Amino acid sequence: MSSYREDRRADRAAERAQDREDRRLELDARLDAERLRAEEKRKDADAKRRQEQADRKAKLAEKQAKKAAAAAKRAKLVRWLKANPATLFVGFVMVASIVPAVLSQIGALTGASVAAPMAGLLAAMLEGGAWAITFMGKQAEDSGREPRKYRIGTWAVATVAAAVNFWHGWEQYSEHRWVALVLGASSLFAIYIWDLKTHGSHGKTKAEKQAEKDRARHVAARRKHHPQIVEAAVKLQSALPYGALDDEAAFAAAWRIHTGAEPGLSAELYATATNAVLSLGSAFELADNVREELLETGFKAARLNPFPELTQSPEAQAGIGSNTPEKSPEVPRQTAPRGRSEAELKELLPDALAVAAELVAEGRQISASALAKRLQIRREDAVVLRDLVVEQRRLHVA
């Protein structure tokens, strides 16, 4: 009996132990599930946070890129305005001249009982025709063709338009006739301003004009003092293909043919110099040895030569040695020009930052070659300037 009770107690104890173990296992499973859920939530939260950070960085980068592009455009516009103030004001004056001219022509035509649409078309034909011919002439000039006929056509059409405006102003403003002159000039002034802009700055400088005058005087003096040699030079040029021999080379060749010496030298010049020395009491003493006489004569002639850098060596003139003139001593090479100073590079830094912003907006790398090309500076200076730009941009980002 006691054995049965003990077995029952043992069974119940085992059942309780099993229940406890089952509950423990269930609790552990529940805790593991909660840990897994918490870990998944944490991972989801981290992923969401990283995505939000990435989105914020992308938006910030896009915003900075837009700002850089806008700054680059502004800097480019400012640089253009600084470099082309005349173009800006020329455009303003042209608009201020063309608009009143067109309105005056429309008023003149409508005043002559022409329908408003037709008056507008005819006015556009006059002013627009003048500018169409003007731009065709500019295109022809840029391509290397003669623009004279286009310029004549431009001024002819503009003169007709000016006559219409003048006639309209003369009748419309009878109490103030001077207004007719202003209206007539409005069709011509814009053309005149454009002509000055496109051709006025292409003329020759004072130095070029003076050089042309000096060259013309030089050619005239050459023709006066050396007519035979000039004629021979012209014959040489005509005998060779066109452009094979320029004027100076042809004259030098003709001089050598006629005198046997370099340009500017001749036997007569040597004789004149020798006679000048003889008139002072100096004379050559002739000896029995003819070779010694030639040698002494050659050295004296070399000393008397007014153009020593163009003549032969004394030994060659005396009949000995080589006929090849001695080589002039080599001129030491000059050292390369030094680059810009640190202060000059710092002055260029704002322009370099603007160019760097343009390069970033264009999706290009900030390189020394790009800075050198756009700022028109030496590559060595551009390398130093690039490092300064990169440092400034890093400080700005930080």
mmCIF file of C-alpha atoms in Angstrom:
data_model
loop_
_atom_site.group_PDB
_atom_site.id
_atom_site.type_symbol
_atom_site.label_atom_id
_atom_site.label_comp_id
_atom_site.label_asym_id
_atom_site.label_seq_id
_atom_site.Cartn_x
_atom_site.Cartn_y
_atom_site.Cartn_z
ATOM 1 C CA MET A 1 0.000 0.000 0.000
ATOM 2 C CA SER A 2 2.758 2.294 0.933
ATOM 3 C CA SER A 3 4.496 1.392 -2.283
ATOM 4 C CA TYR A 4 1.476 2.432 -4.293
ATOM 5 C CA ARG A 5 1.323 5.824 -2.580
ATOM 6 C CA GLU A 6 4.941 6.417 -3.115
ATOM 7 C CA ASP A 7 4.556 5.611 -6.769
ATOM 8 C CA ARG A 8 1.632 8.011 -7.016
ATOM 9 C CA ARG A 9 3.609 10.749 -5.343
ATOM 10 C CA ALA A 10 6.507 10.083 -7.606
ATOM 11 C CA ASP A 11 4.213 10.225 -10.641
ATOM 12 C CA ARG A 12 2.656 13.469 -9.494
ATOM 13 C CA ALA A 13 6.095 14.955 -8.777
ATOM 14 C CA ALA A 14 7.228 13.894 -12.239
ATOM 15 C CA GLU A 15 4.105 15.398 -13.788
ATOM 16 C CA ARG A 16 4.696 18.654 -11.925
ATOM 17 C CA ALA A 17 8.313 18.674 -12.994
ATOM 18 C CA GLN A 18 7.230 18.031 -16.576
ATOM 19 C CA ASP A 19 4.692 20.834 -16.351
ATOM 20 C CA ARG A 20 7.339 23.165 -15.028
ATOM 21 C CA GLU A 21 9.672 22.123 -17.810
ATOM 22 C CA ASP A 22 6.944 22.623 -20.415
ATOM 23 C CA ARG A 23 6.135 26.049 -19.048
ATOM 24 C CA ARG A 24 9.843 26.930 -19.020
ATOM 25 C CA LEU A 25 10.234 25.789 -22.603
ATOM 26 C CA GLU A 26 7.108 27.689 -23.589
ATOM 27 C CA LEU A 27 8.399 30.798 -21.829
ATOM 28 C CA ASP A 28 11.776 30.447 -23.503
ATOM 29 C CA ALA A 29 10.092 30.052 -26.880
ATOM 30 C CA ARG A 30 7.959 33.114 -26.190
ATOM 31 C CA LEU A 31 11.033 35.093 -25.107
ATOM 32 C CA ASP A 32 12.940 33.964 -28.220
ATOM 33 C CA ALA A 33 10.015 35.020 -30.400
ATOM 34 C CA GLU A 34 9.859 38.406 -28.689
ATOM 35 C CA ARG A 35 13.626 38.821 -29.108
ATOM 36 C CA LEU A 36 13.325 37.959 -32.793
ATOM 37 C CA ARG A 37 10.501 40.444 -33.221
ATOM 38 C CA ALA A 38 12.482 43.094 -31.345
ATOM 39 C CA GLU A 39 15.550 42.371 -33.506
ATOM 40 C CA GLU A 40 13.462 42.636 -36.667
ATOM 41 C CA LYS A 41 11.960 45.906 -35.454
ATOM 42 C CA ARG A 42 15.433 47.203 -34.658
ATOM 43 C CA LYS A 43 16.703 46.180 -38.095
ATOM 44 C CA ASP A 44 13.673 47.736 -39.745
ATOM 45 C CA ALA A 45 14.201 50.914 -37.759
ATOM 46 C CA ASP A 46 17.910 50.990 -38.705
ATOM 47 C CA ALA A 47 17.079 50.421 -42.357
ATOM 48 C CA LYS A 48 14.445 53.141 -42.239
ATOM 49 C CA ARG A 49 16.876 55.513 -40.526
ATOM 50 C CA ARG A 50 19.592 54.780 -43.066
ATOM 51 C CA GLN A 51 17.122 55.279 -45.908
ATOM 52 C CA GLU A 52 16.007 58.575 -44.435
ATOM 53 C CA GLN A 53 19.641 59.658 -44.053
ATOM 54 C CA ALA A 54 20.355 58.639 -47.646
ATOM 55 C CA ASP A 55 17.281 60.544 -48.831
ATOM 56 C CA ARG A 56 18.333 63.616 -46.879
ATOM 57 C CA LYS A 57 21.861 63.426 -48.295
ATOM 58 C CA ALA A 58 20.514 62.990 -51.817
ATOM 59 C CA LYS A 59 18.190 65.964 -51.398
ATOM 60 C CA LEU A 60 21.027 68.027 -49.916
ATOM 61 C CA ALA A 61 23.380 67.049 -52.764
ATOM 62 C CA GLU A 62 20.702 67.884 -55.325
ATOM 63 C CA LYS A 63 20.071 71.216 -53.635
ATOM 64 C CA GLN A 64 23.789 71.997 -53.542
ATOM 65 C CA ALA A 65 24.146 70.982 -57.195
ATOM 66 C CA LYS A 66 21.301 73.327 -58.133
ATOM 67 C CA LYS A 67 22.893 76.117 -56.111
ATOM 68 C CA ALA A 68 26.263 75.438 -57.732
ATOM 69 C CA ALA A 69 24.685 75.426 -61.194
ATOM 70 C CA ALA A 70 22.856 78.682 -60.459
ATOM 71 C CA ALA A 71 26.051 80.235 -59.051
ATOM 72 C CA ALA A 72 27.976 79.061 -62.101
ATOM 73 C CA LYS A 73 25.408 80.623 -64.432
ATOM 74 C CA ARG A 74 25.488 83.869 -62.473
ATOM 75 C CA ALA A 75 29.282 83.897 -62.454
ATOM 76 C CA LYS A 76 29.366 83.169 -66.183
ATOM 77 C CA LEU A 77 26.896 85.984 -66.841
ATOM 78 C CA VAL A 78 28.858 88.387 -64.637
ATOM 79 C CA ARG A 79 32.112 87.508 -66.382
ATOM 80 C CA TRP A 80 30.462 87.996 -69.777
ATOM 81 C CA LEU A 81 29.076 91.373 -68.717
ATOM 82 C CA LYS A 82 32.484 92.440 -67.419
ATOM 83 C CA ALA A 83 34.174 91.318 -70.628
ATOM 84 C CA ASN A 84 31.511 92.647 -73.030
ATOM 85 C CA PRO A 85 30.022 95.892 -71.672
ATOM 86 C CA ALA A 86 30.017 97.394 -75.176
ATOM 87 C CA THR A 87 27.922 94.510 -76.549
ATOM 88 C CA LEU A 88 25.343 94.991 -73.792
ATOM 89 C CA PHE A 89 24.873 98.702 -74.445
ATOM 90 C CA VAL A 90 24.976 98.223 -78.216
ATOM 91 C CA GLY A 91 22.084 95.774 -77.922
ATOM 92 C CA PHE A 92 20.135 98.220 -75.733
ATOM 93 C CA VAL A 93 20.687 101.109 -78.175
ATOM 94 C CA MET A 94 19.722 98.934 -81.143
ATOM 95 C CA VAL A 95 16.417 97.947 -79.529
ATOM 96 C CA ALA A 96 15.756 101.580 -78.572
ATOM 97 C CA SER A 97 16.332 102.563 -82.221
ATOM 98 C CA ILE A 98 14.503 99.740 -84.026
ATOM 99 C CA VAL A 99 11.241 99.824 -82.032
ATOM 100 C CA PRO A 100 10.467 103.545 -82.657
ATOM 101 C CA ALA A 101 11.401 103.088 -86.332
ATOM 102 C CA VAL A 102 8.912 100.232 -86.756
ATOM 103 C CA LEU A 103 6.160 102.103 -84.888
ATOM 104 C CA SER A 104 6.771 105.212 -87.002
ATOM 105 C CA GLN A 105 6.545 103.209 -90.230
ATOM 106 C CA ILE A 106 3.317 101.558 -89.103
ATOM 107 C CA GLY A 107 1.907 104.992 -88.253
ATOM 108 C CA ALA A 108 2.983 106.363 -91.633
ATOM 109 C CA LEU A 109 1.376 103.481 -93.542
ATOM 110 C CA THR A 110 -1.861 103.456 -91.534
ATOM 111 C CA GLY A 111 -2.028 107.240 -91.984
ATOM 112 C CA ALA A 112 -1.920 106.580 -95.734
ATOM 113 C CA SER A 113 -5.077 104.422 -95.414
ATOM 114 C CA VAL A 114 -3.131 101.129 -95.423
ATOM 115 C CA ALA A 115 -4.771 98.386 -93.335
ATOM 116 C CA ALA A 116 -3.093 97.807 -89.974
ATOM 117 C CA PRO A 117 -2.028 94.158 -90.677
ATOM 118 C CA MET A 118 -0.539 95.162 -94.022
ATOM 119 C CA ALA A 119 1.155 98.193 -92.452
ATOM 120 C CA GLY A 120 2.753 95.944 -89.833
ATOM 121 C CA LEU A 121 4.005 93.515 -92.489
ATOM 122 C CA LEU A 122 5.404 96.295 -94.654
ATOM 123 C CA ALA A 123 7.174 97.898 -91.687
ATOM 124 C CA ALA A 124 8.623 94.497 -90.742
ATOM 125 C CA MET A 125 9.704 94.051 -94.362
ATOM 126 C CA LEU A 126 11.708 97.286 -94.292
ATOM 127 C CA GLU A 127 13.375 96.966 -90.888
ATOM 128 C CA GLY A 128 13.551 93.178 -90.945
ATOM 129 C CA GLY A 129 14.894 93.180 -94.504
ATOM 130 C CA ALA A 130 17.706 95.531 -93.544
ATOM 131 C CA TRP A 131 18.717 93.333 -90.616
ATOM 132 C CA ALA A 132 18.351 90.121 -92.631
ATOM 133 C CA ILE A 133 20.820 91.468 -95.198
ATOM 134 C CA THR A 134 23.078 92.674 -92.355
ATOM 135 C CA PHE A 135 23.296 89.233 -90.764
ATOM 136 C CA MET A 136 23.813 87.564 -94.150
ATOM 137 C CA GLY A 137 26.742 89.922 -94.703
ATOM 138 C CA LYS A 138 28.171 89.023 -91.290
ATOM 139 C CA GLN A 139 27.896 85.333 -92.125
ATOM 140 C CA ALA A 140 29.589 85.887 -95.488
ATOM 141 C CA GLU A 141 32.384 87.855 -93.824
ATOM 142 C CA ASP A 142 32.943 85.154 -91.200
ATOM 143 C CA SER A 143 33.248 82.545 -93.954
ATOM 144 C CA GLY A 144 35.862 84.646 -95.786
ATOM 145 C CA ARG A 145 33.653 85.938 -98.621
ATOM 146 C CA GLU A 146 33.355 89.550 -99.749
ATOM 147 C CA PRO A 147 30.532 91.293 -97.769
ATOM 148 C CA ARG A 148 30.444 94.509 -99.809
ATOM 149 C CA LYS A 149 27.226 93.784 -101.700
ATOM 150 C CA TYR A 150 25.458 92.893 -98.436
ATOM 151 C CA ARG A 151 26.555 96.126 -96.788
ATOM 152 C CA ILE A 152 25.365 98.133 -99.810
ATOM 153 C CA GLY A 153 21.996 96.352 -99.686
ATOM 154 C CA THR A 154 21.698 96.978 -95.945
ATOM 155 C CA TRP A 155 22.271 100.712 -96.255
ATOM 156 C CA ALA A 156 19.957 100.940 -99.282
ATOM 157 C CA VAL A 157 17.025 99.303 -97.450
ATOM 158 C CA ALA A 158 17.760 101.287 -94.278
ATOM 159 C CA THR A 159 17.767 104.525 -96.298
ATOM 160 C CA VAL A 160 14.315 103.713 -97.721
ATOM 161 C CA ALA A 161 13.008 103.036 -94.202
ATOM 162 C CA ALA A 162 14.575 106.280 -92.973
ATOM 163 C CA ALA A 163 12.884 108.193 -95.813
ATOM 164 C CA VAL A 164 9.482 106.766 -94.822
ATOM 165 C CA ASN A 165 10.046 107.767 -91.205
ATOM 166 C CA PHE A 166 11.263 111.234 -92.180
ATOM 167 C CA TRP A 167 8.241 111.835 -94.425
ATOM 168 C CA HIS A 168 5.893 110.657 -91.686
ATOM 169 C CA GLY A 169 7.544 112.891 -89.099
ATOM 170 C CA TRP A 170 7.509 115.862 -91.473
ATOM 171 C CA GLU A 171 3.741 115.604 -91.927
ATOM 172 C CA GLN A 172 2.809 114.408 -88.445
ATOM 173 C CA TYR A 173 4.872 116.910 -86.444
ATOM 174 C CA SER A 174 4.510 120.031 -88.584
ATOM 175 C CA GLU A 175 5.124 122.294 -85.604
ATOM 176 C CA HIS A 176 8.325 120.491 -84.662
ATOM 177 C CA ARG A 177 10.083 119.529 -87.884
ATOM 178 C CA TRP A 178 13.202 118.354 -86.029
ATOM 179 C CA VAL A 179 11.268 115.266 -84.904
ATOM 180 C CA ALA A 180 11.318 114.128 -88.540
ATOM 181 C CA LEU A 181 15.120 114.054 -88.421
ATOM 182 C CA VAL A 182 15.058 111.958 -85.241
ATOM 183 C CA LEU A 183 12.567 109.476 -86.739
ATOM 184 C CA GLY A 184 14.574 109.245 -89.939
ATOM 185 C CA ALA A 185 17.767 108.625 -87.983
ATOM 186 C CA SER A 186 16.120 105.831 -85.956
ATOM 187 C CA SER A 187 16.254 103.531 -88.996
ATOM 188 C CA LEU A 188 19.915 104.333 -89.636
ATOM 189 C CA PHE A 189 21.363 104.600 -86.154
ATOM 190 C CA ALA A 190 20.968 100.918 -85.227
ATOM 191 C CA ILE A 191 22.660 99.880 -88.490
ATOM 192 C CA TYR A 192 25.458 102.379 -87.835
ATOM 193 C CA ILE A 193 25.991 101.128 -84.270
ATOM 194 C CA TRP A 194 26.095 97.505 -85.462
ATOM 195 C CA ASP A 195 28.544 98.410 -88.224
ATOM 196 C CA LEU A 196 30.836 100.096 -85.697
ATOM 197 C CA LYS A 197 30.583 97.075 -83.410
ATOM 198 C CA THR A 198 31.430 94.536 -86.102
ATOM 199 C CA HIS A 199 33.964 96.553 -88.119
ATOM 200 C CA GLY A 200 35.158 99.479 -86.032
ATOM 201 C CA SER A 201 37.256 97.297 -83.708
ATOM 202 C CA HIS A 202 38.887 95.411 -86.595
ATOM 203 C CA GLY A 203 40.849 98.333 -87.957
ATOM 204 C CA LYS A 204 44.598 98.698 -87.898
ATOM 205 C CA THR A 205 46.346 100.060 -84.830
ATOM 206 C CA LYS A 206 48.522 103.175 -84.874
ATOM 207 C CA ALA A 207 51.616 101.009 -84.652
ATOM 208 C CA GLU A 208 50.487 98.927 -87.645
ATOM 209 C CA LYS A 209 49.711 102.055 -89.693
ATOM 210 C CA GLN A 210 53.103 103.546 -88.794
ATOM 211 C CA ALA A 211 54.815 100.280 -89.727
ATOM 212 C CA GLU A 212 53.067 100.320 -93.113
ATOM 213 C CA LYS A 213 54.204 103.910 -93.719
ATOM 214 C CA ASP A 214 57.778 103.052 -92.734
ATOM 215 C CA ARG A 215 57.757 100.030 -95.017
ATOM 216 C CA ALA A 216 56.379 102.083 -97.911
ATOM 217 C CA ARG A 217 59.187 104.658 -97.435
ATOM 218 C CA HIS A 218 61.714 101.822 -97.270
ATOM 219 C CA VAL A 219 60.416 100.293 -100.533
ATOM 220 C CA ALA A 220 60.435 103.708 -102.221
ATOM 221 C CA ALA A 221 64.035 104.338 -101.118
ATOM 222 C CA ARG A 222 65.048 100.867 -102.319
ATOM 223 C CA ARG A 223 63.500 101.505 -105.759
ATOM 224 C CA LYS A 224 65.231 104.887 -105.924
ATOM 225 C CA HIS A 225 68.737 103.763 -104.918
ATOM 226 C CA HIS A 226 68.806 100.230 -106.340
ATOM 227 C CA PRO A 227 66.487 100.158 -109.389
ATOM 228 C CA GLN A 228 68.410 97.461 -111.245
ATOM 229 C CA ILE A 229 68.429 95.088 -108.293
ATOM 230 C CA VAL A 230 64.722 95.694 -107.642
ATOM 231 C CA GLU A 231 63.969 94.923 -111.295
ATOM 232 C CA ALA A 232 66.043 91.729 -111.079
ATOM 233 C CA ALA A 233 64.182 90.732 -107.896
ATOM 234 C CA VAL A 234 60.831 91.181 -109.664
ATOM 235 C CA LYS A 235 62.060 89.007 -112.533
ATOM 236 C CA LEU A 236 63.117 86.295 -110.070
ATOM 237 C CA GLN A 237 59.686 86.307 -108.450
ATOM 238 C CA SER A 238 57.919 86.089 -111.793
ATOM 239 C CA ALA A 239 60.099 83.159 -112.844
ATOM 240 C CA LEU A 240 59.236 81.088 -109.762
ATOM 241 C CA PRO A 241 55.800 79.772 -108.703
ATOM 242 C CA TYR A 242 53.586 82.337 -107.015
ATOM 243 C CA GLY A 243 54.454 82.793 -103.357
ATOM 244 C CA ALA A 244 57.656 80.749 -103.538
ATOM 245 C CA LEU A 245 59.831 83.839 -102.952
ATOM 246 C CA ASP A 246 58.835 86.863 -100.903
ATOM 247 C CA ASP A 247 60.043 90.405 -101.563
ATOM 248 C CA GLU A 248 62.922 90.400 -99.066
ATOM 249 C CA ALA A 249 64.272 87.021 -100.167
ATOM 250 C CA ALA A 250 64.014 88.002 -103.837
ATOM 251 C CA PHE A 251 65.875 91.287 -103.234
ATOM 252 C CA ALA A 252 68.609 89.512 -101.254
ATOM 253 C CA ALA A 253 69.051 86.933 -104.021
ATOM 254 C CA ALA A 254 69.210 89.653 -106.701
ATOM 255 C CA TRP A 255 71.778 91.595 -104.648
ATOM 256 C CA ARG A 256 74.019 88.524 -104.368
ATOM 257 C CA ILE A 257 73.726 87.944 -108.118
ATOM 258 C CA HIS A 258 74.701 91.547 -109.010
ATOM 259 C CA THR A 259 77.366 92.245 -106.367
ATOM 260 C CA GLY A 260 78.589 88.811 -105.254
ATOM 261 C CA ALA A 261 78.246 89.911 -101.619
ATOM 262 C CA GLU A 262 75.619 89.847 -98.923
ATOM 263 C CA PRO A 263 72.837 92.494 -99.060
ATOM 264 C CA GLY A 264 74.250 95.891 -98.156
ATOM 265 C CA LEU A 265 77.814 94.993 -99.202
ATOM 266 C CA SER A 266 79.600 95.381 -102.516
ATOM 267 C CA ALA A 267 83.022 95.832 -104.036
ATOM 268 C CA GLU A 268 82.395 99.566 -104.304
ATOM 269 C CA LEU A 269 81.725 99.782 -100.569
ATOM 270 C CA TYR A 270 84.967 97.970 -99.775
ATOM 271 C CA ALA A 271 86.815 100.305 -102.154
ATOM 272 C CA THR A 272 85.240 103.385 -100.576
ATOM 273 C CA ALA A 273 86.219 102.256 -97.087
ATOM 274 C CA THR A 274 89.763 101.510 -98.228
ATOM 275 C CA ASN A 275 90.125 104.910 -99.923
ATOM 276 C CA ALA A 276 88.941 106.597 -96.726
ATOM 277 C CA VAL A 277 91.763 104.944 -94.795
ATOM 278 C CA LEU A 278 94.273 105.778 -97.541
ATOM 279 C CA SER A 279 93.239 109.443 -97.368
ATOM 280 C CA LEU A 280 94.372 109.452 -93.757
ATOM 281 C CA GLY A 281 97.832 108.317 -94.768
ATOM 282 C CA SER A 282 97.437 104.575 -94.386
ATOM 283 C CA ALA A 283 98.363 102.349 -97.262
ATOM 284 C CA PHE A 284 99.041 98.708 -97.911
ATOM 285 C CA GLU A 285 102.668 97.786 -98.379
ATOM 286 C CA LEU A 286 102.992 95.220 -101.115
ATOM 287 C CA ALA A 287 105.560 92.505 -100.582
ATOM 288 C CA ASP A 288 107.028 89.882 -102.860
ATOM 289 C CA ASN A 289 104.915 87.170 -101.340
ATOM 290 C CA VAL A 290 101.494 87.548 -102.910
ATOM 291 C CA ARG A 291 99.856 85.305 -100.319
ATOM 292 C CA GLU A 292 101.007 87.524 -97.465
ATOM 293 C CA GLU A 293 99.620 90.516 -99.360
ATOM 294 C CA LEU A 294 96.224 88.844 -99.745
ATOM 295 C CA LEU A 295 96.190 87.874 -96.088
ATOM 296 C CA GLU A 296 96.948 91.413 -94.927
ATOM 297 C CA THR A 297 94.394 92.849 -97.363
ATOM 298 C CA GLY A 298 91.746 90.442 -96.130
ATOM 299 C CA PHE A 299 92.279 91.393 -92.488
ATOM 300 C CA LYS A 300 92.172 95.111 -93.290
ATOM 301 C CA ALA A 301 89.013 94.676 -95.368
ATOM 302 C CA ALA A 302 87.407 92.802 -92.476
ATOM 303 C CA ARG A 303 88.179 95.693 -90.147
ATOM 304 C CA LEU A 304 86.762 98.159 -92.653
ATOM 305 C CA ASN A 305 83.550 96.203 -93.206
ATOM 306 C CA PRO A 306 80.566 98.287 -91.993
ATOM 307 C CA PHE A 307 78.499 95.087 -91.559
ATOM 308 C CA PRO A 308 80.858 92.609 -89.867
ATOM 309 C CA GLU A 309 78.037 90.266 -88.926
ATOM 310 C CA LEU A 310 77.121 89.713 -92.611
ATOM 311 C CA THR A 311 80.545 89.250 -94.178
ATOM 312 C CA GLN A 312 82.864 86.254 -94.499
ATOM 313 C CA SER A 313 85.798 85.541 -92.229
ATOM 314 C CA PRO A 314 89.105 87.400 -92.879
ATOM 315 C CA GLU A 315 90.889 84.183 -93.866
ATOM 316 C CA ALA A 316 88.235 83.439 -96.501
ATOM 317 C CA GLN A 317 88.510 86.944 -97.941
ATOM 318 C CA ALA A 318 92.257 86.534 -98.141
ATOM 319 C CA GLY A 319 91.856 83.320 -100.095
ATOM 320 C CA ILE A 320 92.653 80.820 -97.324
ATOM 321 C CA GLY A 321 90.512 78.785 -95.008
ATOM 322 C CA SER A 322 86.836 77.960 -95.440
ATOM 323 C CA ASN A 323 84.302 80.159 -97.163
ATOM 324 C CA THR A 324 81.725 79.280 -94.554
ATOM 325 C CA PRO A 325 81.188 82.180 -92.131
ATOM 326 C CA GLU A 326 81.960 81.519 -88.511
ATOM 327 C CA LYS A 327 79.049 80.578 -86.338
ATOM 328 C CA SER A 328 77.937 83.245 -83.968
ATOM 329 C CA PRO A 329 78.462 82.378 -80.303
ATOM 330 C CA GLU A 330 75.524 80.693 -78.764
ATOM 331 C CA VAL A 331 73.305 82.974 -76.752
ATOM 332 C CA PRO A 332 72.604 81.501 -73.334
ATOM 333 C CA ARG A 333 69.031 80.415 -73.031
ATOM 334 C CA GLN A 334 66.884 82.565 -70.888
ATOM 335 C CA THR A 335 65.295 81.018 -67.926
ATOM 336 C CA ALA A 336 61.605 80.313 -68.167
ATOM 337 C CA PRO A 337 59.357 83.065 -66.867
ATOM 338 C CA ARG A 338 58.430 82.664 -63.274
ATOM 339 C CA GLY A 339 54.878 81.840 -62.344
ATOM 340 C CA ARG A 340 52.425 84.084 -60.553
ATOM 341 C CA SER A 341 53.066 85.037 -56.964
ATOM 342 C CA GLU A 342 51.004 83.780 -54.051
ATOM 343 C CA ALA A 343 49.200 87.106 -53.784
ATOM 344 C CA GLU A 344 48.268 87.048 -57.492
ATOM 345 C CA LEU A 345 46.956 83.497 -57.174
ATOM 346 C CA LYS A 346 44.805 84.508 -54.189
ATOM 347 C CA GLU A 347 43.341 87.331 -56.288
ATOM 348 C CA LEU A 348 42.408 84.729 -58.929
ATOM 349 C CA LEU A 349 40.827 82.421 -56.326
ATOM 350 C CA PRO A 350 37.223 83.824 -56.614
ATOM 351 C CA ASP A 351 37.258 83.366 -60.389
ATOM 352 C CA ALA A 352 38.733 79.897 -59.949
ATOM 353 C CA LEU A 353 35.956 78.971 -57.476
ATOM 354 C CA ALA A 354 33.358 80.154 -59.996
ATOM 355 C CA VAL A 355 34.960 78.062 -62.749
ATOM 356 C CA ALA A 356 35.087 75.073 -60.387
ATOM 357 C CA ALA A 357 31.360 75.480 -59.701
ATOM 358 C CA GLU A 358 30.737 75.484 -63.447
ATOM 359 C CA LEU A 359 32.793 72.308 -63.854
ATOM 360 C CA VAL A 360 30.875 70.565 -61.039
ATOM 361 C CA ALA A 361 27.560 71.667 -62.548
ATOM 362 C CA GLU A 362 28.674 70.223 -65.888
ATOM 363 C CA GLY A 363 29.606 66.935 -64.235
ATOM 364 C CA ARG A 364 33.320 67.391 -64.905
ATOM 365 C CA GLN A 365 36.331 67.063 -62.624
ATOM 366 C CA ILE A 366 38.128 70.105 -61.225
ATOM 367 C CA SER A 367 41.451 69.749 -63.011
ATOM 368 C CA ALA A 368 44.440 72.008 -63.515
ATOM 369 C CA SER A 369 44.108 71.836 -67.299
ATOM 370 C CA ALA A 370 40.469 72.981 -67.163
ATOM 371 C CA LEU A 371 41.354 75.892 -64.853
ATOM 372 C CA ALA A 372 44.310 76.865 -67.060
ATOM 373 C CA LYS A 373 42.139 76.809 -70.191
ATOM 374 C CA ARG A 374 39.208 78.819 -68.791
ATOM 375 C CA LEU A 375 41.269 81.343 -66.801
ATOM 376 C CA GLN A 376 43.977 81.690 -69.495
ATOM 377 C CA ILE A 377 46.886 81.039 -67.116
ATOM 378 C CA ARG A 378 49.958 78.792 -67.112
ATOM 379 C CA ARG A 379 49.463 75.165 -66.146
ATOM 380 C CA GLU A 380 51.960 75.457 -63.265
ATOM 381 C CA ASP A 381 49.867 78.273 -61.764
ATOM 382 C CA ALA A 382 46.692 76.288 -62.423
ATOM 383 C CA VAL A 383 48.046 73.340 -60.380
ATOM 384 C CA VAL A 384 48.560 75.553 -57.320
ATOM 385 C CA LEU A 385 45.206 77.246 -57.886
ATOM 386 C CA ARG A 386 43.455 73.862 -58.153
ATOM 387 C CA ASP A 387 44.803 72.833 -54.722
ATOM 388 C CA LEU A 388 43.537 76.096 -53.222
ATOM 389 C CA VAL A 389 40.115 75.581 -54.792
ATOM 390 C CA VAL A 390 39.849 72.000 -53.493
ATOM 391 C CA GLU A 391 40.845 73.158 -49.995
ATOM 392 C CA GLN A 392 38.276 75.969 -50.037
ATOM 393 C CA ARG A 393 35.507 73.623 -51.184
ATOM 394 C CA ARG A 394 36.368 71.120 -48.437
ATOM 395 C CA LEU A 395 36.229 73.845 -45.800
ATOM 396 C CA HIS A 396 32.877 75.007 -47.192
ATOM 397 C CA VAL A 397 31.415 71.491 -47.101
ATOM 398 C CA ALA A 398 32.698 70.890 -43.567
#
